[in-house]
PDB file of N, CA and C in Angstrom:
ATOM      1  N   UNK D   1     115.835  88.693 117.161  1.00 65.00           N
ATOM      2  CA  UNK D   1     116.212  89.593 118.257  1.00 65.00           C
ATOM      3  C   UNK D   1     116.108  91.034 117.778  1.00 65.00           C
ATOM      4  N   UNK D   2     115.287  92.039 118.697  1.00 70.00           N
ATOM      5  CA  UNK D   2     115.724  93.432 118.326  1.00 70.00           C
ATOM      6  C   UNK D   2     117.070  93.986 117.775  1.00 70.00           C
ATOM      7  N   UNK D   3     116.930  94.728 116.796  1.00 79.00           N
ATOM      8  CA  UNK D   3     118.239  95.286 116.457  1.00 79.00           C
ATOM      9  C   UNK D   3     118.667  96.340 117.870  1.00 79.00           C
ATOM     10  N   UNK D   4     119.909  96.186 118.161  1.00 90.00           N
ATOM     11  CA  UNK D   4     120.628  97.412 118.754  1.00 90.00           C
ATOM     12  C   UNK D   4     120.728  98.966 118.667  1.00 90.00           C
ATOM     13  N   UNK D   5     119.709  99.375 119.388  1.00 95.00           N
ATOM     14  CA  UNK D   5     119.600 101.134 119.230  1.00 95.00           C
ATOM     15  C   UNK D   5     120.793 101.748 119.817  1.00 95.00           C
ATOM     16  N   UNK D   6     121.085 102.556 118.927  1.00 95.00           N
ATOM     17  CA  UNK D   6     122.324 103.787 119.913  1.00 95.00           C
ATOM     18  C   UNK D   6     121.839 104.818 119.936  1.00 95.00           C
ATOM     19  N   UNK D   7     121.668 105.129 121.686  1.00 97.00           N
ATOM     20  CA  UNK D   7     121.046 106.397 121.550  1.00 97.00           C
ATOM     21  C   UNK D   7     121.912 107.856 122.396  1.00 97.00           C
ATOM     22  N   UNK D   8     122.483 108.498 121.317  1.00 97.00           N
ATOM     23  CA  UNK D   8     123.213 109.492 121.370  1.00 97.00           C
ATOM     24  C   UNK D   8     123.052 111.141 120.628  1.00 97.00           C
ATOM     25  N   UNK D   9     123.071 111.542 120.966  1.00 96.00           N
ATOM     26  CA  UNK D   9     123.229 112.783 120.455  1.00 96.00           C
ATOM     27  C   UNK D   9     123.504 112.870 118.510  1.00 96.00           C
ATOM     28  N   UNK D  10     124.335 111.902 118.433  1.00 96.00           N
ATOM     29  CA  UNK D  10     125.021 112.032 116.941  1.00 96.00           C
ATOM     30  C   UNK D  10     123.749 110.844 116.108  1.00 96.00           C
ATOM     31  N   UNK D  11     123.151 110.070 116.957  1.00 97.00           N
ATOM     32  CA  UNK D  11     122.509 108.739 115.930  1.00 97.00           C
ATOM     33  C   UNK D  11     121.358 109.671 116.063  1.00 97.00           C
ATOM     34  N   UNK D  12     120.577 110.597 116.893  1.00 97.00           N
ATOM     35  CA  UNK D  12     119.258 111.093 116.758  1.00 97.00           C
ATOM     36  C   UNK D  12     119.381 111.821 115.854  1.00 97.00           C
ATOM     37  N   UNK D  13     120.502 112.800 115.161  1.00 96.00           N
ATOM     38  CA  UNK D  13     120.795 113.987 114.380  1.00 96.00           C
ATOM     39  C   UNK D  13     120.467 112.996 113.073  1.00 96.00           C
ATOM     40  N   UNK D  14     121.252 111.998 112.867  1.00 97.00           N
ATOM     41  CA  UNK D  14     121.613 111.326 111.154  1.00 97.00           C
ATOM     42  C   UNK D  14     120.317 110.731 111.344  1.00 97.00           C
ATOM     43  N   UNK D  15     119.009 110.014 112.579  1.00 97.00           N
ATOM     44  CA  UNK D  15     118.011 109.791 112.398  1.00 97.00           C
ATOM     45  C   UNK D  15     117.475 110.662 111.671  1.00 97.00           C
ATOM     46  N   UNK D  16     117.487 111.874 112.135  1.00 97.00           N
ATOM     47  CA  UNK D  16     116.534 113.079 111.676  1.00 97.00           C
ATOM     48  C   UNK D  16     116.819 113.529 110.278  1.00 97.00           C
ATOM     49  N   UNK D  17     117.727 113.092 110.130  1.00 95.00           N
ATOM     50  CA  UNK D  17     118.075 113.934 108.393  1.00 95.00           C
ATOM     51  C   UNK D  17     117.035 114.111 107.491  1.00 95.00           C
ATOM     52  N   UNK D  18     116.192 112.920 107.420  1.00 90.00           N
ATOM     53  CA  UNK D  18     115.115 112.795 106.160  1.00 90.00           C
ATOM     54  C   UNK D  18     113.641 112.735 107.470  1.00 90.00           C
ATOM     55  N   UNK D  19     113.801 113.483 108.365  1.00 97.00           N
ATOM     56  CA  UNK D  19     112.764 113.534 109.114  1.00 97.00           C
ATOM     57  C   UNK D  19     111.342 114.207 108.312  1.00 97.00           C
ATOM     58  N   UNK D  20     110.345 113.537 107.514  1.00 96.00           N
ATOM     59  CA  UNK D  20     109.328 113.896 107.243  1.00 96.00           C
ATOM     60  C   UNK D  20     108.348 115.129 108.042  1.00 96.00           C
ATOM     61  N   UNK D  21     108.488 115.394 109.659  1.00 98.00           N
ATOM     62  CA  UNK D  21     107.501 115.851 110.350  1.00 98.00           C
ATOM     63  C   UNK D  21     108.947 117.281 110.791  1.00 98.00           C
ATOM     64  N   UNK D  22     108.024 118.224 111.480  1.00 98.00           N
ATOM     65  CA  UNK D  22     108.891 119.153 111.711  1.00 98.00           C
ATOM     66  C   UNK D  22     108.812 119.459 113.070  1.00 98.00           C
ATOM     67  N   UNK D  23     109.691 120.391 114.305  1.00 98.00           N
ATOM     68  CA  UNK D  23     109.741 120.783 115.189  1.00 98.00           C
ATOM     69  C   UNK D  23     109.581 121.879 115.681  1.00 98.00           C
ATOM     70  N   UNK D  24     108.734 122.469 116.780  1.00 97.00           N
ATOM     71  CA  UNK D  24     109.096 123.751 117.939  1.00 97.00           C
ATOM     72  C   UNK D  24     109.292 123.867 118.998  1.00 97.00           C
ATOM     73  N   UNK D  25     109.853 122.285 118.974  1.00 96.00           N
ATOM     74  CA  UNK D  25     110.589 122.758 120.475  1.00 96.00           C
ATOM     75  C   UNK D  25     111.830 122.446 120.599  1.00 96.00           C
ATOM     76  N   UNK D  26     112.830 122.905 120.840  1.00 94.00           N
ATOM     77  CA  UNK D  26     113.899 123.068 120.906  1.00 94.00           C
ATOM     78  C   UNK D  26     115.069 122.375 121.867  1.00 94.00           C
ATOM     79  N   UNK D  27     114.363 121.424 122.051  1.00 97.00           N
ATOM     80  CA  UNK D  27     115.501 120.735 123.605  1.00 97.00           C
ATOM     81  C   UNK D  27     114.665 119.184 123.516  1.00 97.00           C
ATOM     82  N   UNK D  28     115.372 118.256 123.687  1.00 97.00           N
ATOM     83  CA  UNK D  28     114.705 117.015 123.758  1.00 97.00           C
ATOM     84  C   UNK D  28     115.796 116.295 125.108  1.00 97.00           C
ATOM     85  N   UNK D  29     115.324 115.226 125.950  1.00 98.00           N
ATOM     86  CA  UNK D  29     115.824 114.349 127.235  1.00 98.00           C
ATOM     87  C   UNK D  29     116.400 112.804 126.097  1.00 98.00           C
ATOM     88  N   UNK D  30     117.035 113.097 126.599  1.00 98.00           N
ATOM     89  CA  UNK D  30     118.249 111.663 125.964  1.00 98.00           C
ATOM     90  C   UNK D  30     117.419 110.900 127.139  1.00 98.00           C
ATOM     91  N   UNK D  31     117.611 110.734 127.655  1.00 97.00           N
ATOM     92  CA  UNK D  31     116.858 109.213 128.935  1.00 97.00           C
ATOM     93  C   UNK D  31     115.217 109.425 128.429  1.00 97.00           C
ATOM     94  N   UNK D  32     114.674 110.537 128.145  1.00 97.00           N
ATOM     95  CA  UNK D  32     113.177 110.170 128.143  1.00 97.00           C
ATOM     96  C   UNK D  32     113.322 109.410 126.735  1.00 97.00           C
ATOM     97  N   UNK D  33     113.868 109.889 126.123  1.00 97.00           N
ATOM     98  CA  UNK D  33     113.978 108.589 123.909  1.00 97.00           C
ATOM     99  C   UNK D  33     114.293 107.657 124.217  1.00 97.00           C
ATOM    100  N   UNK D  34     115.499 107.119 124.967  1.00 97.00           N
ATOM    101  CA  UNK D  34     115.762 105.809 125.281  1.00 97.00           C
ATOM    102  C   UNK D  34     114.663 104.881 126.038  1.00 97.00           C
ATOM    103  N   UNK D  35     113.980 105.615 127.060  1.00 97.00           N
ATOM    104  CA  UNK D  35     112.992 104.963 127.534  1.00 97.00           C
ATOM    105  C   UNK D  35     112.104 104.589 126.433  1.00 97.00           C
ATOM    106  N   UNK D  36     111.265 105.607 125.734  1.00 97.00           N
ATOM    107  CA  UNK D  36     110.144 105.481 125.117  1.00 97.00           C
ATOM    108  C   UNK D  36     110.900 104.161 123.970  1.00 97.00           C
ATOM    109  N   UNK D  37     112.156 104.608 123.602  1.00 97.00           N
ATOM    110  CA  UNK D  37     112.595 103.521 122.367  1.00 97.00           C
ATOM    111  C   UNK D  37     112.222 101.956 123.037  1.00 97.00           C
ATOM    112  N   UNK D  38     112.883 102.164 124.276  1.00 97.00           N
ATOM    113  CA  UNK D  38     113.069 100.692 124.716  1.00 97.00           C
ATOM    114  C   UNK D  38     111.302 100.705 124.675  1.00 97.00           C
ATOM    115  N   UNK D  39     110.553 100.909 125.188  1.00 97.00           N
ATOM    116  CA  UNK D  39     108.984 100.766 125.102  1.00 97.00           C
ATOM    117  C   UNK D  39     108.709  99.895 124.143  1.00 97.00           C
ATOM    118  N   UNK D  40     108.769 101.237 122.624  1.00 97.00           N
ATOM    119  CA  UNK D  40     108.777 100.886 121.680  1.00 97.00           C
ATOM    120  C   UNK D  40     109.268  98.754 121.498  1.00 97.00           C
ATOM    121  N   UNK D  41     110.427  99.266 121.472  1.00 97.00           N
ATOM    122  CA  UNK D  41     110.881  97.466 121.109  1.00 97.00           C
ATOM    123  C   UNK D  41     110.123  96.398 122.116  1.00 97.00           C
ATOM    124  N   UNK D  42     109.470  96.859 122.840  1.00 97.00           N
ATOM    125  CA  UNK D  42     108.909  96.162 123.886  1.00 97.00           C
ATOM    126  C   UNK D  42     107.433  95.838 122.962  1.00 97.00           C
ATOM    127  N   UNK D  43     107.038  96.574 122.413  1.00 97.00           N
ATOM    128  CA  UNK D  43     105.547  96.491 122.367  1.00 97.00           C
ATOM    129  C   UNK D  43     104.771  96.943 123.025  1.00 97.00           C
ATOM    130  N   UNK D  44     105.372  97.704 123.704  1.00 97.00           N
ATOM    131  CA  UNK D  44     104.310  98.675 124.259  1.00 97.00           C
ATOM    132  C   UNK D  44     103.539  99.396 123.877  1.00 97.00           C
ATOM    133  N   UNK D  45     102.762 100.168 124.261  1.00 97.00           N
ATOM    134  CA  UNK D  45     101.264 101.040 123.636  1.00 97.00           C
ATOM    135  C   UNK D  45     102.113 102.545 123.607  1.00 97.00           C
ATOM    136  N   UNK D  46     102.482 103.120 122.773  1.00 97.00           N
ATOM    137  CA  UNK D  46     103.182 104.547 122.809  1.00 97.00           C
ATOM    138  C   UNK D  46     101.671 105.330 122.245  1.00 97.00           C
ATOM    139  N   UNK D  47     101.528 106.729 122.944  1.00 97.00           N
ATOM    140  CA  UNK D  47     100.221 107.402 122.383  1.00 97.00           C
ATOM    141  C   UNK D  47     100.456 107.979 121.265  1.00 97.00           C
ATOM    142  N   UNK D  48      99.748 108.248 120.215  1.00 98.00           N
ATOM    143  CA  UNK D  48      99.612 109.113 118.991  1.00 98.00           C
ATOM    144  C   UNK D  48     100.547 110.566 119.347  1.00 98.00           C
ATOM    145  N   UNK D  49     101.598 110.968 118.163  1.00 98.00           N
ATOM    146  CA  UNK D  49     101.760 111.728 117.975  1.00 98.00           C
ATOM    147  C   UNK D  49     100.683 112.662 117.228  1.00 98.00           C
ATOM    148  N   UNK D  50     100.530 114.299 117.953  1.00 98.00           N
ATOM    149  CA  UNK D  50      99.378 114.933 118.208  1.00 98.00           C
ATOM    150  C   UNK D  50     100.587 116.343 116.996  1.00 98.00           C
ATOM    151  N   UNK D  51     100.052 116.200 115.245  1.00 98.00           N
ATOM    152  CA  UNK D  51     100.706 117.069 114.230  1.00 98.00           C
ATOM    153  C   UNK D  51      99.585 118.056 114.042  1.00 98.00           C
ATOM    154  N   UNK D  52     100.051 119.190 113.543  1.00 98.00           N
ATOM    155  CA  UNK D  52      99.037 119.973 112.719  1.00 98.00           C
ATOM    156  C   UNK D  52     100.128 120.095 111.590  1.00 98.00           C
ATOM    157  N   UNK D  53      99.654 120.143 110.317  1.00 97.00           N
ATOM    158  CA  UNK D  53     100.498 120.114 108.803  1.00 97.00           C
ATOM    159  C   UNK D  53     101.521 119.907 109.157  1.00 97.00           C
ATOM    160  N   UNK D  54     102.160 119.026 109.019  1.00 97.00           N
ATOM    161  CA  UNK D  54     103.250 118.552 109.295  1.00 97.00           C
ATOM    162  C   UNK D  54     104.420 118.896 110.297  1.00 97.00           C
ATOM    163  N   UNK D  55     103.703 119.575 111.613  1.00 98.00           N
ATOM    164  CA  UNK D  55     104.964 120.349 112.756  1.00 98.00           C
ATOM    165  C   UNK D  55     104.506 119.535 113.866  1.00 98.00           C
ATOM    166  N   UNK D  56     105.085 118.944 114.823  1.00 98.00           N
ATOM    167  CA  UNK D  56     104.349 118.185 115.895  1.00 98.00           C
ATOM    168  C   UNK D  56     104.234 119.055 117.174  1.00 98.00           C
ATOM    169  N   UNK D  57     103.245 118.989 117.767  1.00 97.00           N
ATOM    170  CA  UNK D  57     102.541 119.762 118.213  1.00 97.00           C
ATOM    171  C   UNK D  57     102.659 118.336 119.734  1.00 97.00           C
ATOM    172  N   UNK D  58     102.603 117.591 120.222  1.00 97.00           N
ATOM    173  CA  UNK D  58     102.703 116.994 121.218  1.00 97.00           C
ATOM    174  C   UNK D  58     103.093 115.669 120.733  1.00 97.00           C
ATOM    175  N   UNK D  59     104.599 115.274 121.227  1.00 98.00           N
ATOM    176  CA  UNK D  59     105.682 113.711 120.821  1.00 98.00           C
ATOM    177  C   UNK D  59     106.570 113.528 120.397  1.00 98.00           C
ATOM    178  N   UNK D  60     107.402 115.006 120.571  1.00 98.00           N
ATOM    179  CA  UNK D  60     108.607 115.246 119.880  1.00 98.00           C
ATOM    180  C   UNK D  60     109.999 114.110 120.421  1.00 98.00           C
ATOM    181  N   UNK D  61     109.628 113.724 122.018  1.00 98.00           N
ATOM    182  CA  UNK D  61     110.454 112.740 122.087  1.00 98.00           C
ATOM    183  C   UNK D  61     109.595 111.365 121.369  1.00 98.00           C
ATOM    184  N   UNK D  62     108.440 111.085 121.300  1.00 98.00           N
ATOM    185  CA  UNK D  62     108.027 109.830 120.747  1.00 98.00           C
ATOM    186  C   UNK D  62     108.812 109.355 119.221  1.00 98.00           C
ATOM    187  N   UNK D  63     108.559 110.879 118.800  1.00 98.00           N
ATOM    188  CA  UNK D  63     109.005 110.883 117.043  1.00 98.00           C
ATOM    189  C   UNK D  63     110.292 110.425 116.974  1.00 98.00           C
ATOM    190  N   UNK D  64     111.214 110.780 117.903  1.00 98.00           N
ATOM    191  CA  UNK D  64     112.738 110.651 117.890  1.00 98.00           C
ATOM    192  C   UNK D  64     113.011 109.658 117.875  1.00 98.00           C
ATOM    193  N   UNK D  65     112.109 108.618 118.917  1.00 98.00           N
ATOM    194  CA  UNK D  65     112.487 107.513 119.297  1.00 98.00           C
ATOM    195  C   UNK D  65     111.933 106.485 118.661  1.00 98.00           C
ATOM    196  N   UNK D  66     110.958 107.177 117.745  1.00 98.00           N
ATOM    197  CA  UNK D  66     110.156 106.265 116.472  1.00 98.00           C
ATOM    198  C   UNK D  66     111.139 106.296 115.411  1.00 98.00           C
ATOM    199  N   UNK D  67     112.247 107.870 115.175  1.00 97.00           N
ATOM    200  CA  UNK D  67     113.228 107.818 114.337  1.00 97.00           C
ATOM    201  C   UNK D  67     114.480 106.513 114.172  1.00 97.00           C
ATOM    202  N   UNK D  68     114.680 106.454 115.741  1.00 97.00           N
ATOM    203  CA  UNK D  68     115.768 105.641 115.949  1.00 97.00           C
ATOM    204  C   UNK D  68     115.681 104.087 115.745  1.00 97.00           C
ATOM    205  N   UNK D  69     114.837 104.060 116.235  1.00 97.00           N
ATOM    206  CA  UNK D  69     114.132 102.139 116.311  1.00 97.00           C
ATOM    207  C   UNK D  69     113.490 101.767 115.235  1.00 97.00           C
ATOM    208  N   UNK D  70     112.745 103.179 114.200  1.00 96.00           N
ATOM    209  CA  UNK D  70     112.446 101.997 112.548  1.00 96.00           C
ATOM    210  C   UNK D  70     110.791 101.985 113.272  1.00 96.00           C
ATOM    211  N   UNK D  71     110.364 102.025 114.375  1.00 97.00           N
ATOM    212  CA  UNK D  71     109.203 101.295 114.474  1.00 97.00           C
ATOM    213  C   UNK D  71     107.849 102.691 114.751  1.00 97.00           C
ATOM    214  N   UNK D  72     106.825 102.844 114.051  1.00 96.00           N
ATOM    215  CA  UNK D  72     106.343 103.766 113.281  1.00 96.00           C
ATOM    216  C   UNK D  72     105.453 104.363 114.975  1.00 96.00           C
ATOM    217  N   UNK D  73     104.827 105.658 114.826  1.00 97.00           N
ATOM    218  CA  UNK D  73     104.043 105.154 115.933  1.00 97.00           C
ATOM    219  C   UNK D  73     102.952 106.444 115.398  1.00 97.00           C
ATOM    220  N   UNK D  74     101.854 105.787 115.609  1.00 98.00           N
ATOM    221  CA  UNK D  74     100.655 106.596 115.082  1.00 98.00           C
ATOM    222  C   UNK D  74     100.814 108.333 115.370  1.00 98.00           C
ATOM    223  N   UNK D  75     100.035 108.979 114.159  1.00 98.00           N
ATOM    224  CA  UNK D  75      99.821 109.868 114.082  1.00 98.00           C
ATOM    225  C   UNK D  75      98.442 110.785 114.344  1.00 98.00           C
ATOM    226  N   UNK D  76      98.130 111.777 114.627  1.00 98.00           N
ATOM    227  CA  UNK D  76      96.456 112.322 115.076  1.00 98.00           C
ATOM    228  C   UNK D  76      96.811 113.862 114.576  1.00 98.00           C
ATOM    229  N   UNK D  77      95.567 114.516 113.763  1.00 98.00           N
ATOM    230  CA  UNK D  77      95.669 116.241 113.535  1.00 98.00           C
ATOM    231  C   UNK D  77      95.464 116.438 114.865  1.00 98.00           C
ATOM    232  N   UNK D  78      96.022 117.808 115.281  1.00 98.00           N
ATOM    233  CA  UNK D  78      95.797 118.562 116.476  1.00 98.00           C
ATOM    234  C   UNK D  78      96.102 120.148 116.024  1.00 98.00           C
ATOM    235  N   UNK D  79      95.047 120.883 117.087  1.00 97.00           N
ATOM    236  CA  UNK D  79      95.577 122.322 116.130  1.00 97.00           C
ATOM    237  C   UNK D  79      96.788 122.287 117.653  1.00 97.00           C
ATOM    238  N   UNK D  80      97.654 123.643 116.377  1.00 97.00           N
ATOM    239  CA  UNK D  80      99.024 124.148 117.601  1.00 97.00           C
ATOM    240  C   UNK D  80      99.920 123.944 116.795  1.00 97.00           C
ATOM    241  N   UNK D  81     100.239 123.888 115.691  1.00 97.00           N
ATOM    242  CA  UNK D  81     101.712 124.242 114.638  1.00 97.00           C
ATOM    243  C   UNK D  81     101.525 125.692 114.684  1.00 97.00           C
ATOM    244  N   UNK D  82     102.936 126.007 114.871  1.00 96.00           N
ATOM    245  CA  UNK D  82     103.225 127.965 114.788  1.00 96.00           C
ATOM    246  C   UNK D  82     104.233 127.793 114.190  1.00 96.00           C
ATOM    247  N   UNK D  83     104.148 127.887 112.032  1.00 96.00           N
ATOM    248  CA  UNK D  83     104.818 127.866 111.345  1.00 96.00           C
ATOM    249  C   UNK D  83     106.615 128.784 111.945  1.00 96.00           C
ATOM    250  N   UNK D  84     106.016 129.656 112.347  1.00 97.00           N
ATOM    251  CA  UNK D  84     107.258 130.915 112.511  1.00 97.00           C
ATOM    252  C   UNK D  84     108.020 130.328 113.921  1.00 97.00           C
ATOM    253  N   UNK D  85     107.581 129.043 114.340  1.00 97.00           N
ATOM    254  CA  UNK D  85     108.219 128.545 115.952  1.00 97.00           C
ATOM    255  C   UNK D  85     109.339 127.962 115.304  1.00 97.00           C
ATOM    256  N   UNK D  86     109.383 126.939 113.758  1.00 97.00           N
ATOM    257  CA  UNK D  86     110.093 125.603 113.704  1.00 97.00           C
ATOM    258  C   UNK D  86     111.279 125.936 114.002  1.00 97.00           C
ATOM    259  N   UNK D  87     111.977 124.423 114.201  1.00 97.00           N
ATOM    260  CA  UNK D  87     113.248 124.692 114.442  1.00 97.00           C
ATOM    261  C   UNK D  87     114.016 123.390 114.022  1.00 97.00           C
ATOM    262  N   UNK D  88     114.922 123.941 113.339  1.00 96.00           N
ATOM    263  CA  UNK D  88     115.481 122.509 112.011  1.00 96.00           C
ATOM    264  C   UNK D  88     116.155 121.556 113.372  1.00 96.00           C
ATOM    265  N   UNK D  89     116.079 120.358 112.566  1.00 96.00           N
ATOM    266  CA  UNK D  89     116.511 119.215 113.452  1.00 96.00           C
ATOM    267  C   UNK D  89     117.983 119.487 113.593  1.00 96.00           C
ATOM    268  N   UNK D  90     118.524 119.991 113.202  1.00 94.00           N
ATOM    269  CA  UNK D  90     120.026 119.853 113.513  1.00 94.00           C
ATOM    270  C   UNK D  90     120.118 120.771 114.210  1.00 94.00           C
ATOM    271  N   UNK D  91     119.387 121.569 114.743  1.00 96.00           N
ATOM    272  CA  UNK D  91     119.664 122.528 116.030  1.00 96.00           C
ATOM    273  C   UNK D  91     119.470 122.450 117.199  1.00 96.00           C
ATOM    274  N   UNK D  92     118.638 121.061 116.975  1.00 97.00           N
ATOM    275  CA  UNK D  92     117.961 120.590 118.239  1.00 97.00           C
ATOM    276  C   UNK D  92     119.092 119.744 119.870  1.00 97.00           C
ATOM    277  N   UNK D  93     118.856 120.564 120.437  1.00 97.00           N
ATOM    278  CA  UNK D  93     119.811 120.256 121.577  1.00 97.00           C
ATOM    279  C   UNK D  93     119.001 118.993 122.527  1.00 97.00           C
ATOM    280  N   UNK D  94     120.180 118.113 122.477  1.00 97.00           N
ATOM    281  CA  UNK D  94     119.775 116.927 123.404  1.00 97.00           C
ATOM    282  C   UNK D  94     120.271 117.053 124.629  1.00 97.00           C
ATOM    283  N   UNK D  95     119.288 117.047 125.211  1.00 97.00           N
ATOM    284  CA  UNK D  95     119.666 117.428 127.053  1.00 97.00           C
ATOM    285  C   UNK D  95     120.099 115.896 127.765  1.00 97.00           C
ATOM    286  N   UNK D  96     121.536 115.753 128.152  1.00 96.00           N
ATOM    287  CA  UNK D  96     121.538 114.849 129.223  1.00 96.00           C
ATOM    288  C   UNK D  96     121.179 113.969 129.921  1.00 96.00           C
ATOM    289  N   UNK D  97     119.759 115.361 130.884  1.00 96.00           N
ATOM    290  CA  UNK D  97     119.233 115.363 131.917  1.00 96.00           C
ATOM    291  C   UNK D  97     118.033 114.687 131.261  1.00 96.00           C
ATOM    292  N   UNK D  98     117.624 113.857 132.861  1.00 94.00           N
ATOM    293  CA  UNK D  98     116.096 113.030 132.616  1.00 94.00           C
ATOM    294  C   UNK D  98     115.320 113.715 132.876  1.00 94.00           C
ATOM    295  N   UNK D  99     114.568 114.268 132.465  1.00 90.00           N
ATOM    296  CA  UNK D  99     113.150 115.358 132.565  1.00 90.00           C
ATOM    297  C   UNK D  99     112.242 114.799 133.598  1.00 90.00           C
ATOM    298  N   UNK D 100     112.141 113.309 133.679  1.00 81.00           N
ATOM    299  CA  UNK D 100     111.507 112.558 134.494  1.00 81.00           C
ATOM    300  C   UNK D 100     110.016 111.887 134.331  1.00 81.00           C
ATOM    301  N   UNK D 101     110.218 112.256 133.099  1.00 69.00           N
ATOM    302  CA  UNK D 101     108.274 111.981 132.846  1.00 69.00           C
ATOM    303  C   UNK D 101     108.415 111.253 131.355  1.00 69.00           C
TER     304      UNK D 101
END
């Protein structure tokens, strides 16, 4: 049986601690990670996270929800890292609200 994801504000932060990849965007949807997680445990087809040197550049909820569940989800170069954008994971505000997409 799938292990039990908790997906909260406090389990995405201690996910992120040893987060290998980095961030610029600053706000992530608690319902859009849970969705993509549940995906994830599903077997579903999640698309390539889109990095340039190590900052992600398009999948910042994918990554989260690849953080939480253990289950890896491909990577692709893309240009669009703006070293001077990042923004450390523990600053990162989890929004509530379902973004809807």
């Amino acid at each position: 049986s799938k292990p039990v994801v908790e997906y909260t504000e406090e389990s995405i932060k201690a996910a992120l601690k040893d987060a290998e990849l980095q961030t610029q965007q600053g706000k992530i949807s608690l319902p859009k990670v849970e969705r993509l997680g549940e995906a994830m445990q599903k077997g579903e087809y999640i698309p390539p996270i889109k990095i340039d040197k190590g900052i992600i550049v398009d999948g910042n909820h994918r990554y989260v929800a690849s953080k939480l569940t253990g289950i890896k989800v491909e990577t692709i170069d893309w240009l669009g890292g703006k070293p001077e954008r990042i923004i450390k994971w523990e600053n990162l505000i989890v929004d509530p609200t379902d973004w809807g997409y």
